[in-house]
Every structure is written in C-alpha cells, then in structure tokens.
Amino acid sequence: MIWNETMECMSREDLRKLQGMRLKATVEHAYHNTPFYRKKMQEMGVTPDDIESIDDIVKLPFTTKQDLRDNYPFGLMAAPMSEIVRLHASSGTTGKPIVVGYTRTDLGIWAEAVARCLCAYGLTKHDSVQVSYGYGMFTGGLGLHYGVENLGGTVIPMSSGNTQKQIALMHDFGAKALACTPSYALYLAEAIHDSGIPREEFQLKVGIFGAEPWTENMRRELEEKLGIKAYDIYGLTEVAGPGVGFECSYQNGTHLSEDHFYPEIIDPETLEPVAPGQHGELVFTTITKTGMPMLRYRTRDLTSLIYEKCECGRTLVRMTRILGRSDDMMIIRGVNVFPSQIESVILEINELEPHYLIIVDRKNNTDTLEIQVEMKEEFYSDEMNKILELKKRITSRLQSVLGIGPDIKIVEPRSIERSQGKAKRVIDKRVLY
Ligand code: ADP
Ligand code: ZN
C-alpha cells in the first residue's frame, strides 16, 4: 500500500527537479531568516543565487550537533516564535540536549511522513496503534501519535513504561501495531510471556521499531517472540523526528522520504560525497521545513544508499541498516568495534537470551572488553563444563567477527537491566579516567 503515490513513486528525474526547487526555496528562506546560516554561507562565498539544482547542494556548508548546541536554544530558528507551534528536544543520548521548533506546516509534513510509514506497514484507518515511545520532549511519542491520527487510525497513547498496564491495554483494546524501541519491545515480549495471557488473545500483528540501532537477528527474535512482522522506522529530532524513513513490505532497506529530507552520504574524514552505494555518514538537508530548516546536517549515522527502484513500486531511495553512530564506535586495542556486531553474534547463539551489556575498561595499559550476557533459564542450571564450552564458543565466534577476543561473563537470567526507551548497552569506563 502506498500513501502518497505521486511523491513516493515519482521518476528520479522529476524528483530531482522537485528537490532542486525545494532546496532553492529552503536556502533562500534560511539565508534571509537565520543569521547563523547567512554567516556560514557568506564565509564560503555562497549566496542563494548559486543554488539552481539539487546538484548545487555540495556548495552549502555542513551543520553539526555542535552548531545546534552553540546556538541553544533558538538560534537556528528561521521563523519568528509567533509561528513556532511546537518545541522538541533530542533525548540527549550523546550529551546536552538540542532544541528544534516546528511551524504548523512543519507539523503537517511530519504527520504525513509518519502516515506514509504506517501505510507501508499495511496499516489502515481500521487499525489501532499502541504508541509506547516516550511522550514529551522526545519526538518518538508525539511523532507517531499525529501520524496515526493523520492515517485515520486509532491511537493508544501509552507512552513508555508502566509495563503491566501496557500489556493489559494492548490485550483489551486489541492493538494491531506496537510502536516502541526494539529494546523495549523485547522487554514487553518477556513481560507478555510472564503474564500468562496466551499470545493468541492479542491482536498484535505489526511492530514499528526504531530510535536506536537494531540488527536483522534482533528483528527475527522480536518477530518470533511477539508473533508479528517487525518494521524499521527511522528519524532524528534535528530533521523532524520518527518518519524520515520506513521499511516497506519487502524489507529490503529503509525508504527515505527524500521529497522532504534530502540525503547524502559523505566520507566523515574528507567530507566529500562517497561513490554511489558506498558506506559513509548520512547527511540530511530538509527541503520543506520552515521553522528550523537544516542544511546538510551531519547525522553521524553510518549507512549506504540504494537508488534502484524497489519492488514495492516506490522510487524513494533506500538506506541499508544503520551500523551505528560514529559515536557508538568503540576503539578497543586499536580495533573498531560496533555494538551491533556484538548483538548479531549473541543473537545467533541458541543458549543465550538477547540481553547483553558491553563493558570496556583499561587495565595495565591494555583495553579490556567484557560482555555480560544472559543464558536462557533452561540452560542455566547445566553443568560447569557445558557453560565453559559455551563461553569458548561465544568467544571464538566474536573473535572471528571483531578481530579481538572479549571476556565473556554468563550472568543469571533476568539480571541485566531491561530498557524502556533507548537501550544503554555500553559502559565505557575508560572515559572516566
Ligand atoms: P538522540 O540523538 O539524543 O538519541 P534522537 O531521538 O533524535 O536523539 O535520536 C536520533 C538517532 O537515533 C538517529 O540519529 C539514529 O542514530 C538513531 N536511530 C533512530 N532511528 C533508528 C533506526 N531505525 N535504526 C538505527 N538507529 C536509529
Ligand atoms: Zn519498497
């Protein structure tokens, strides 16, 4: 199902023309209304007249999270506060929060972008969606909320936490879809199992998971545990919130609504665009936002883009699964390690629960990598030598994937803290020194 066929299935040539026009209008708007952008462009010797087509985007300056912090709270607004009808702030996963403002038009665009996602997941106005992303300054809750209303579906505005009530209402109201972080979905799956309510009594068919990186193996785990089809939703506060990208039923990459949010992939070192299809840092320019437009915002998310038309009929570009943020990358004994690589391995091993904690430290001038992981209840009582054999198996598998050997600690079932929002799975003690 396609929500906005004109925009989602437009020929690439027409789309690029439209993007060019929208970019030009956005740059003009930003230049004349945001001193920060004007100054940056003047420093580079660029004026709005230099932007004629979407290819000219490379002439524009980049914007970083630091720029948003330096201009905290309202320095990047391009509309007077009388036009700003909503504020949000990033959850601050990586430091001091940043603030974004939306005009009424921006909110309409965002809600439509989320409605596109929901429609791609096969949802209609007949369906109810339990929104278990946090409500408040975080964009997850309200973002999904207005998307469901835009679709005409029924919102169950649960917000996160209160797990027992989540399950009771999901059951009683017959929620067809659940929107939350994949880590909270995992926690809910466990709690549903513990509740003793048979899974058949739930109407749940669709998972709308995002706001943090998750792996294919985690998808399978969630689909099996909840008896659903689990879809990716992608977004970030600086650009809008959830709904910048979504998976279609082919689940062959995450489509980006590039008629609103123009993506580029750059080499984070040289800042040059990478060759088509190559991995690098995702950069977005908003080309329809008026409250707080973003020019070439560096997301720090690492991915690649696929431009071929998708089997679903959409021409919207697809991005491959996000490896993580460049900030998530740990350098351990000189080797680059992403938490998502560790997750992939742990979820392949049958005896383990999908709950883990990564602890990085430095002892005797050497980096150490400890991975705590829970063993499934039915295996936990096994004899010592079986546990030792398992530890060896995990270590050697991780050694071959990561290139360094971790120290595995098998911990009691349910001893690792469960997440209700974005999971915190890495403790890097080295930063404390
Ligand atoms: P914060 O930066 O404080 O976490 P946001 O809520 O704006 O605030 O988080 C946006 C970030 O969350 C993205 O840049 C990305 O790193 C991550 N993210 C969001 N959706 C996904 C997804 N579907 N897959 C992987 N990462 C995601
Ligand atoms: Zn598709």
CSV table of C-alpha atoms and ligand atoms in Angstrom, one decimal:
chain,number,residue,atom,x,y,z
A,1,MET,CA,0.0,0.0,0.0
A,2,ILE,CA,1.3,3.4,-0.9
A,3,TRP,CA,0.1,6.6,0.9
A,4,ASN,CA,1.3,9.3,-1.4
A,5,GLU,CA,1.9,7.7,-4.8
A,6,THR,CA,2.8,10.9,-6.6
A,7,MET,CA,5.7,11.6,-4.2
A,8,GLU,CA,6.7,8.1,-3.4
A,9,CYS,CA,6.8,6.7,-6.9
A,10,MET,CA,7.9,9.8,-8.9
A,11,SER,CA,10.6,9.3,-11.6
A,12,ARG,CA,14.0,10.1,-10.4
A,13,GLU,CA,14.3,12.9,-12.9
A,14,ASP,CA,11.1,14.6,-11.8
A,15,LEU,CA,12.1,14.0,-8.2
A,16,ARG,CA,15.4,15.7,-8.6
A,17,LYS,CA,13.8,18.7,-10.3
A,18,LEU,CA,11.4,19.0,-7.4
A,19,GLN,CA,14.2,18.6,-4.9
A,20,GLY,CA,16.1,21.4,-6.7
A,21,MET,CA,13.2,23.8,-6.5
A,22,ARG,CA,12.6,23.0,-2.9
A,23,LEU,CA,16.3,23.3,-2.0
A,24,LYS,CA,16.4,26.7,-3.6
A,25,ALA,CA,13.4,27.9,-1.6
A,26,THR,CA,14.8,26.5,1.6
A,27,VAL,CA,18.2,28.1,1.2
A,28,GLU,CA,16.6,31.4,0.4
A,29,HIS,CA,14.5,31.2,3.5
A,30,ALA,CA,17.3,30.1,5.7
A,31,TYR,CA,19.7,32.7,4.3
A,32,HIS,CA,17.3,35.6,4.9
A,33,ASN,CA,16.0,34.5,8.3
A,34,THR,CA,18.8,32.7,10.1
A,35,PRO,CA,21.9,34.8,10.8
A,36,PHE,CA,23.8,31.6,11.5
A,37,TYR,CA,23.3,30.2,8.0
A,38,ARG,CA,23.8,33.5,6.4
A,39,LYS,CA,27.2,34.0,8.1
A,40,LYS,CA,28.3,30.5,7.2
A,41,MET,CA,27.3,30.9,3.6
A,42,GLN,CA,29.0,34.3,3.4
A,43,GLU,CA,32.2,32.8,4.8
A,44,MET,CA,32.1,30.3,2.0
A,45,GLY,CA,31.2,32.9,-0.6
A,46,VAL,CA,27.9,31.3,-1.5
A,47,THR,CA,24.6,33.0,-2.0
A,48,PRO,CA,21.1,31.6,-2.6
A,49,ASP,CA,21.6,32.5,-6.3
A,50,ASP,CA,24.3,29.8,-6.5
A,51,ILE,CA,21.6,27.1,-5.9
A,52,GLU,CA,20.0,26.2,-9.2
A,53,SER,CA,19.6,22.5,-9.0
A,54,ILE,CA,19.9,19.8,-6.4
A,55,ASP,CA,23.5,19.1,-7.5
A,56,ASP,CA,24.4,22.5,-6.1
A,57,ILE,CA,23.8,21.2,-2.6
A,58,VAL,CA,27.6,20.4,-2.3
A,59,LYS,CA,28.2,24.2,-2.3
A,60,LEU,CA,26.4,24.5,1.0
A,61,PRO,CA,28.0,24.4,4.5
A,62,PHE,CA,27.5,21.4,6.8
A,63,THR,CA,25.7,21.8,10.1
A,64,THR,CA,26.7,19.7,13.1
A,65,LYS,CA,25.2,18.9,16.5
A,66,GLN,CA,27.7,21.3,18.0
A,67,ASP,CA,26.2,24.1,15.9
A,68,LEU,CA,22.9,23.4,17.5
A,69,ARG,CA,24.4,23.4,20.9
A,70,ASP,CA,26.3,26.6,20.3
A,71,ASN,CA,23.0,28.3,19.2
A,72,TYR,CA,20.9,26.8,22.1
A,73,PRO,CA,18.0,27.3,22.4
A,74,PHE,CA,16.5,29.2,19.5
A,75,GLY,CA,19.4,30.5,17.4
A,76,LEU,CA,18.7,28.3,14.4
A,77,MET,CA,15.0,29.2,14.0
A,78,ALA,CA,14.1,30.6,10.7
A,79,ALA,CA,10.6,31.7,11.7
A,80,PRO,CA,9.5,34.1,14.4
A,81,MET,CA,8.5,32.4,17.6
A,82,SER,CA,4.9,33.5,16.9
A,83,GLU,CA,4.9,31.0,14.0
A,84,ILE,CA,6.5,28.2,16.1
A,85,VAL,CA,3.8,26.0,17.5
A,86,ARG,CA,5.8,23.1,19.0
A,87,LEU,CA,9.2,22.5,20.5
A,88,HIS,CA,11.0,19.2,20.9
A,89,ALA,CA,14.5,18.3,22.2
A,90,SER,CA,16.7,15.4,21.5
A,91,SER,CA,16.8,12.7,24.1
A,92,GLY,CA,20.4,13.7,24.7
A,93,THR,CA,21.9,10.2,24.2
A,94,THR,CA,25.2,11.9,23.4
A,95,GLY,CA,25.3,15.0,25.6
A,96,LYS,CA,23.5,18.2,26.2
A,97,PRO,CA,20.0,18.3,24.5
A,98,ILE,CA,19.3,20.3,21.4
A,99,VAL,CA,16.1,22.0,20.7
A,100,VAL,CA,14.0,22.2,17.5
A,101,GLY,CA,11.0,24.3,16.6
A,102,TYR,CA,8.1,23.4,14.2
A,103,THR,CA,5.7,25.7,12.4
A,104,ARG,CA,2.2,24.4,11.8
A,105,THR,CA,3.3,23.5,8.2
A,106,ASP,CA,6.2,21.5,9.6
A,107,LEU,CA,3.9,19.5,11.8
A,108,GLY,CA,1.6,18.7,8.9
A,109,ILE,CA,4.5,17.5,6.8
A,110,TRP,CA,5.9,15.4,9.7
A,111,ALA,CA,2.5,13.8,10.4
A,112,GLU,CA,2.1,13.0,6.7
A,113,ALA,CA,5.6,11.4,6.6
A,114,VAL,CA,4.7,9.2,9.5
A,115,ALA,CA,1.3,8.3,7.8
A,116,ARG,CA,3.4,7.1,4.8
A,117,CYS,CA,5.3,4.8,7.1
A,118,LEU,CA,2.2,3.3,8.7
A,119,CYS,CA,0.6,2.8,5.3
A,120,ALA,CA,3.7,1.0,4.1
A,121,TYR,CA,3.4,-1.4,7.1
A,122,GLY,CA,0.0,-2.3,5.8
A,123,LEU,CA,-2.0,-0.3,8.5
A,124,THR,CA,-5.2,1.5,7.7
A,125,LYS,CA,-7.8,3.6,9.5
A,126,HIS,CA,-9.3,0.5,10.8
A,127,ASP,CA,-6.3,-0.3,12.9
A,128,SER,CA,-5.2,0.8,16.3
A,129,VAL,CA,-1.6,1.6,17.2
A,130,GLN,CA,-0.2,1.5,20.7
A,131,VAL,CA,2.4,4.2,20.9
A,132,SER,CA,4.9,3.2,23.5
A,133,TYR,CA,7.6,5.6,22.6
A,134,GLY,CA,8.0,8.2,25.3
A,135,TYR,CA,5.8,11.3,25.1
A,136,GLY,CA,7.2,14.6,25.9
A,137,MET,CA,10.3,16.4,24.6
A,138,PHE,CA,11.4,13.2,22.8
A,139,THR,CA,10.0,13.1,19.3
A,140,GLY,CA,9.0,9.4,19.4
A,141,GLY,CA,5.7,9.6,21.2
A,142,LEU,CA,4.1,12.7,19.7
A,143,GLY,CA,5.6,11.9,16.2
A,144,LEU,CA,3.9,8.6,16.0
A,145,HIS,CA,0.8,10.0,17.7
A,146,TYR,CA,0.0,12.5,15.0
A,147,GLY,CA,1.0,10.1,12.2
A,148,VAL,CA,-1.6,7.6,13.4
A,149,GLU,CA,-4.2,10.3,13.5
A,150,ASN,CA,-3.2,11.5,10.0
A,151,LEU,CA,-3.8,8.0,8.8
A,152,GLY,CA,-7.1,7.9,10.4
A,153,GLY,CA,-6.2,5.0,12.7
A,154,THR,CA,-6.8,4.8,16.4
A,155,VAL,CA,-4.0,6.0,18.7
A,156,ILE,CA,-3.5,4.3,22.1
A,157,PRO,CA,-1.2,7.0,23.6
A,158,MET,CA,0.5,4.8,26.2
A,159,SER,CA,4.0,6.4,26.3
A,160,SER,CA,6.8,4.2,27.7
A,161,GLY,CA,7.0,2.5,31.0
A,162,ASN,CA,4.2,1.0,33.1
A,163,THR,CA,4.8,-2.4,31.5
A,164,GLN,CA,1.9,-4.3,33.2
A,165,LYS,CA,-0.6,-1.7,32.0
A,166,GLN,CA,0.9,-1.7,28.5
A,167,ILE,CA,0.1,-5.4,28.3
A,168,ALA,CA,-3.4,-5.1,29.8
A,169,LEU,CA,-4.4,-2.3,27.4
A,170,MET,CA,-2.7,-3.9,24.4
A,171,HIS,CA,-4.8,-7.0,25.1
A,172,ASP,CA,-8.1,-5.3,26.0
A,173,PHE,CA,-8.0,-2.7,23.2
A,174,GLY,CA,-6.8,-5.2,20.6
A,175,ALA,CA,-3.9,-3.1,19.4
A,176,LYS,CA,-2.9,-4.2,15.9
A,177,ALA,CA,0.5,-2.4,16.0
A,178,LEU,CA,3.1,-1.6,18.7
A,179,ALA,CA,5.4,1.4,18.2
A,180,CYS,CA,8.5,1.5,20.6
A,181,THR,CA,12.2,0.9,20.6
A,182,PRO,CA,13.3,-2.6,19.7
A,183,SER,CA,14.8,-3.0,23.2
A,184,TYR,CA,11.5,-2.0,24.9
A,185,ALA,CA,9.7,-4.4,22.6
A,186,LEU,CA,12.0,-7.2,23.8
A,187,TYR,CA,11.1,-6.3,27.4
A,188,LEU,CA,7.4,-6.3,26.6
A,189,ALA,CA,7.7,-9.7,24.9
A,190,GLU,CA,9.2,-11.1,28.0
A,191,ALA,CA,6.5,-9.5,30.2
A,192,ILE,CA,3.7,-10.8,27.9
A,193,HIS,CA,5.2,-14.2,28.3
A,194,ASP,CA,5.3,-13.9,32.1
A,195,SER,CA,1.7,-12.5,32.2
A,196,GLY,CA,0.4,-16.0,31.2
A,197,ILE,CA,-2.1,-14.4,28.8
A,198,PRO,CA,-2.0,-16.6,25.6
A,199,ARG,CA,-0.4,-14.9,22.7
A,200,GLU,CA,-3.5,-15.7,20.5
A,201,GLU,CA,-5.6,-13.4,22.7
A,202,PHE,CA,-3.6,-10.4,21.4
A,203,GLN,CA,-4.4,-8.8,18.0
A,204,LEU,CA,-0.8,-7.6,17.6
A,205,LYS,CA,0.5,-8.1,14.0
A,206,VAL,CA,2.9,-5.2,13.4
A,207,GLY,CA,5.9,-3.8,15.2
A,208,ILE,CA,7.1,-0.2,14.4
A,209,PHE,CA,10.6,-0.2,15.8
A,210,GLY,CA,13.3,2.4,15.7
A,211,ALA,CA,15.1,5.2,17.6
A,212,GLU,CA,18.1,3.0,18.2
A,213,PRO,CA,20.2,0.7,16.0
A,214,TRP,CA,19.0,-2.9,15.8
A,215,THR,CA,20.1,-5.9,13.9
A,216,GLU,CA,18.4,-8.4,11.5
A,217,ASN,CA,18.9,-11.1,14.2
A,218,MET,CA,17.0,-8.8,16.6
A,219,ARG,CA,14.2,-8.5,14.1
A,220,ARG,CA,13.8,-12.2,13.9
A,221,GLU,CA,13.9,-12.6,17.7
A,222,LEU,CA,11.1,-10.0,18.1
A,223,GLU,CA,9.0,-11.4,15.2
A,224,GLU,CA,9.2,-14.8,16.8
A,225,LYS,CA,8.6,-13.7,20.4
A,226,LEU,CA,5.7,-11.4,19.6
A,227,GLY,CA,4.3,-13.3,16.6
A,228,ILE,CA,4.4,-10.1,14.4
A,229,LYS,CA,6.1,-8.6,11.4
A,230,ALA,CA,8.6,-6.1,12.7
A,231,TYR,CA,9.4,-3.0,10.6
A,232,ASP,CA,12.1,-0.3,10.8
A,233,ILE,CA,11.2,3.3,11.3
A,234,TYR,CA,14.0,5.9,11.2
A,235,GLY,CA,14.3,9.5,12.2
A,236,LEU,CA,16.1,12.1,14.2
A,237,THR,CA,15.0,15.2,16.1
A,238,GLU,CA,17.1,17.6,14.1
A,239,VAL,CA,15.5,16.6,10.9
A,240,ALA,CA,11.9,16.1,12.1
A,241,GLY,CA,11.6,13.0,14.3
A,242,PRO,CA,10.5,9.5,13.5
A,243,GLY,CA,9.2,9.0,10.0
A,244,VAL,CA,12.1,10.3,8.0
A,245,GLY,CA,12.5,6.7,6.8
A,246,PHE,CA,10.5,3.4,6.8
A,247,GLU,CA,10.5,-0.1,5.5
A,248,CYS,CA,8.0,-1.4,3.0
A,249,SER,CA,6.7,-4.9,3.0
A,250,TYR,CA,9.8,-6.1,1.0
A,251,GLN,CA,12.0,-5.1,3.9
A,252,ASN,CA,14.9,-4.5,1.6
A,253,GLY,CA,16.2,-1.3,3.1
A,254,THR,CA,14.6,1.7,4.7
A,255,HIS,CA,13.0,4.1,2.3
A,256,LEU,CA,13.7,7.8,2.9
A,257,SER,CA,11.1,10.4,2.2
A,258,GLU,CA,13.5,12.4,0.1
A,259,ASP,CA,10.9,14.8,-1.2
A,260,HIS,CA,11.2,16.4,2.3
A,261,PHE,CA,14.5,15.2,3.6
A,262,TYR,CA,17.3,15.1,1.1
A,263,PRO,CA,20.0,12.5,1.9
A,264,GLU,CA,23.7,12.4,1.0
A,265,ILE,CA,26.5,10.1,2.1
A,266,ILE,CA,29.8,11.6,2.8
A,267,ASP,CA,33.2,10.4,3.9
A,268,PRO,CA,33.3,11.6,7.5
A,269,GLU,CA,37.1,12.3,7.2
A,270,THR,CA,37.3,14.2,3.9
A,271,LEU,CA,33.6,15.4,4.0
A,272,GLU,CA,33.4,14.5,0.3
A,273,PRO,CA,30.5,12.6,-1.2
A,274,VAL,CA,31.3,8.9,-1.4
A,275,ALA,CA,30.8,6.9,-4.6
A,276,PRO,CA,27.2,5.7,-5.1
A,277,GLY,CA,26.4,2.7,-3.0
A,278,GLN,CA,29.4,3.2,-0.6
A,279,HIS,CA,29.1,3.4,3.1
A,280,GLY,CA,29.7,6.6,5.0
A,281,GLU,CA,28.0,9.2,7.1
A,282,LEU,CA,24.4,10.2,6.4
A,283,VAL,CA,23.7,13.9,5.9
A,284,PHE,CA,20.3,15.4,5.6
A,285,THR,CA,19.0,18.7,4.2
A,286,THR,CA,15.4,19.5,5.0
A,287,ILE,CA,13.8,20.9,1.8
A,288,THR,CA,10.3,21.7,3.0
A,289,LYS,CA,10.8,22.8,6.7
A,290,THR,CA,10.2,26.4,7.6
A,291,GLY,CA,10.5,26.6,11.4
A,292,MET,CA,14.1,25.3,11.6
A,293,PRO,CA,15.5,24.2,8.3
A,294,MET,CA,18.6,22.1,8.4
A,295,LEU,CA,21.3,22.5,5.8
A,296,ARG,CA,23.5,19.4,5.3
A,297,TYR,CA,23.1,18.2,8.9
A,298,ARG,CA,25.7,15.6,9.8
A,299,THR,CA,23.8,12.7,11.5
A,300,ARG,CA,26.8,10.7,12.4
A,301,ASP,CA,24.8,7.6,11.4
A,302,LEU,CA,26.7,5.2,9.2
A,303,THR,CA,24.9,3.6,6.3
A,304,SER,CA,24.8,3.5,2.5
A,305,LEU,CA,22.1,4.4,-0.1
A,306,ILE,CA,20.4,2.2,-2.8
A,307,TYR,CA,18.9,4.2,-5.7
A,308,GLU,CA,17.3,1.4,-7.7
A,309,LYS,CA,13.5,1.3,-7.7
A,310,CYS,CA,12.2,-1.0,-5.1
A,311,GLU,CA,9.9,-4.0,-5.8
A,312,CYS,CA,7.1,-2.2,-3.9
A,313,GLY,CA,7.0,0.4,-6.7
A,314,ARG,CA,8.5,3.2,-4.7
A,315,THR,CA,11.3,5.2,-6.2
A,316,LEU,CA,12.3,6.7,-2.9
A,317,VAL,CA,15.9,5.9,-2.1
A,318,ARG,CA,16.6,3.1,0.4
A,319,MET,CA,19.2,3.1,3.1
A,320,THR,CA,20.9,0.0,4.4
A,321,ARG,CA,20.6,-1.0,8.0
A,322,ILE,CA,22.4,1.5,10.2
A,323,LEU,CA,25.6,0.1,11.6
A,324,GLY,CA,25.5,2.6,14.4
A,325,ARG,CA,26.5,6.2,15.0
A,326,SER,CA,30.1,7.1,14.6
A,327,ASP,CA,30.0,8.0,18.3
A,328,ASP,CA,29.0,4.4,19.1
A,329,MET,CA,32.1,3.0,17.6
A,330,MET,CA,34.5,1.7,20.3
A,331,ILE,CA,38.2,1.5,19.6
A,332,ILE,CA,39.4,-1.4,21.5
A,333,ARG,CA,43.1,-2.3,21.3
A,334,GLY,CA,43.2,-0.3,18.1
A,335,VAL,CA,40.3,-2.3,16.5
A,336,ASN,CA,37.0,-0.6,15.6
A,337,VAL,CA,34.0,-2.3,17.2
A,338,PHE,CA,30.3,-1.6,16.9
A,339,PRO,CA,27.8,-2.8,19.5
A,340,SER,CA,25.6,-4.0,16.6
A,341,GLN,CA,28.3,-6.5,15.6
A,342,ILE,CA,28.2,-8.0,19.1
A,343,GLU,CA,24.5,-8.1,19.1
A,344,SER,CA,24.4,-10.0,15.8
A,345,VAL,CA,26.7,-12.7,17.3
A,346,ILE,CA,24.9,-13.0,20.6
A,347,LEU,CA,21.5,-13.4,19.0
A,348,GLU,CA,22.8,-16.3,16.8
A,349,ILE,CA,23.6,-18.4,19.8
A,350,ASN,CA,20.6,-20.5,20.9
A,351,GLU,CA,21.5,-20.8,24.6
A,352,LEU,CA,21.6,-17.1,25.1
A,353,GLU,CA,18.9,-14.5,25.8
A,354,PRO,CA,19.0,-11.4,23.7
A,355,HIS,CA,20.1,-9.3,26.6
A,356,TYR,CA,23.7,-8.1,26.9
A,357,LEU,CA,25.9,-5.4,28.4
A,358,ILE,CA,29.3,-4.4,27.0
A,359,ILE,CA,31.9,-3.1,29.4
A,360,VAL,CA,35.1,-1.5,28.1
A,361,ASP,CA,37.9,-0.7,30.5
A,362,ARG,CA,41.6,-0.3,30.6
A,363,LYS,CA,43.8,-2.5,32.8
A,364,ASN,CA,47.6,-2.4,32.8
A,365,ASN,CA,47.5,-0.1,29.9
A,366,THR,CA,45.5,-2.5,27.8
A,367,ASP,CA,41.9,-2.1,26.7
A,368,THR,CA,39.6,-4.8,28.0
A,369,LEU,CA,36.3,-5.8,26.5
A,370,GLU,CA,33.8,-7.7,28.8
A,371,ILE,CA,30.5,-8.9,27.5
A,372,GLN,CA,27.9,-9.9,30.0
A,373,VAL,CA,25.1,-12.0,28.6
A,374,GLU,CA,22.2,-13.9,30.0
A,375,MET,CA,21.8,-17.6,29.5
A,376,LYS,CA,18.3,-19.0,28.9
A,377,GLU,CA,16.7,-20.3,32.1
A,378,GLU,CA,16.5,-23.9,30.7
A,379,PHE,CA,20.3,-24.0,30.2
A,380,TYR,CA,21.4,-22.0,33.2
A,381,SER,CA,21.4,-25.0,35.6
A,382,ASP,CA,23.7,-27.0,33.3
A,383,GLU,CA,26.9,-28.4,34.5
A,384,MET,CA,30.0,-26.2,34.6
A,385,ASN,CA,31.8,-27.8,31.7
A,386,LYS,CA,28.8,-27.1,29.4
A,387,ILE,CA,28.9,-23.5,30.4
A,388,LEU,CA,32.7,-23.4,29.8
A,389,GLU,CA,32.2,-24.9,26.4
A,390,LEU,CA,29.5,-22.3,25.6
A,391,LYS,CA,31.8,-19.5,26.7
A,392,LYS,CA,34.5,-20.8,24.5
A,393,ARG,CA,32.1,-20.9,21.6
A,394,ILE,CA,30.9,-17.3,22.0
A,395,THR,CA,34.5,-16.1,22.5
A,396,SER,CA,35.8,-17.7,19.3
A,397,ARG,CA,32.8,-16.5,17.3
A,398,LEU,CA,33.2,-13.0,18.5
A,399,GLN,CA,37.0,-13.2,18.0
A,400,SER,CA,36.4,-14.0,14.3
A,401,VAL,CA,33.8,-11.3,13.8
A,402,LEU,CA,35.5,-8.5,15.7
A,403,GLY,CA,39.1,-9.4,15.4
A,404,ILE,CA,39.7,-9.2,19.1
A,405,GLY,CA,38.9,-11.6,21.9
A,406,PRO,CA,36.4,-10.5,24.5
A,407,ASP,CA,36.0,-11.7,28.0
A,408,ILE,CA,32.5,-13.4,28.3
A,409,LYS,CA,30.6,-13.4,31.5
A,410,ILE,CA,27.5,-15.5,31.6
A,411,VAL,CA,25.1,-14.0,34.1
A,412,GLU,CA,21.9,-15.1,35.7
A,413,PRO,CA,18.7,-14.9,33.6
A,414,ARG,CA,17.0,-11.5,34.1
A,415,SER,CA,19.9,-9.9,35.8
A,416,ILE,CA,20.7,-7.3,33.1
A,417,GLU,CA,18.6,-4.2,33.4
A,418,ARG,CA,15.7,-4.0,30.8
A,419,SER,CA,15.2,-0.9,28.7
A,420,GLN,CA,12.0,1.1,28.5
A,421,GLY,CA,13.3,3.6,25.9
A,422,LYS,CA,16.7,3.7,24.1
A,423,ALA,CA,18.8,0.9,25.5
A,424,LYS,CA,22.2,1.7,27.1
A,425,ARG,CA,24.2,-1.3,26.4
A,426,VAL,CA,27.8,0.0,26.6
A,427,ILE,CA,29.7,1.2,29.6
A,428,ASP,CA,33.0,2.6,28.7
A,429,LYS,CA,34.9,3.1,31.9
A,430,ARG,CA,37.9,4.5,30.0
A,431,VAL,CA,36.2,7.9,29.6
A,432,LEU,CA,36.2,8.3,33.3
A,433,TYR,CA,40.0,8.4,33.6
B,1,ADP,P1,19.4,11.5,20.4
B,1,ADP,O1,20.5,11.9,19.4
B,1,ADP,O2,19.5,12.2,21.7
B,1,ADP,O3,19.4,10.0,20.6
B,1,ADP,P2,17.1,11.4,18.7
B,1,ADP,O4,15.9,10.8,19.4
B,1,ADP,O5,16.9,12.5,17.8
B,1,ADP,O6,18.1,11.9,19.8
B,1,ADP,O7,17.8,10.2,18.0
B,1,ADP,C1,18.0,10.0,16.6
B,1,ADP,C2,19.1,9.0,16.4
B,1,ADP,O8,18.6,7.7,16.8
B,1,ADP,C3,19.4,8.8,15.0
B,1,ADP,O9,20.4,9.7,14.5
B,1,ADP,C4,20.0,7.4,15.0
B,1,ADP,O10,21.3,7.4,15.5
B,1,ADP,C5,19.1,6.7,16.0
B,1,ADP,N1,18.0,6.0,15.3
B,1,ADP,C6,16.8,6.4,15.1
B,1,ADP,N2,16.0,5.5,14.4
B,1,ADP,C7,16.9,4.5,14.1
B,1,ADP,C8,16.7,3.3,13.4
B,1,ADP,N3,15.6,2.9,12.9
B,1,ADP,N4,17.8,2.5,13.3
B,1,ADP,C9,19.0,2.9,13.8
B,1,ADP,N5,19.2,4.0,14.5
B,1,ADP,C10,18.2,4.8,14.7
B,2,ZN,ZN,10.0,-0.7,-1.1
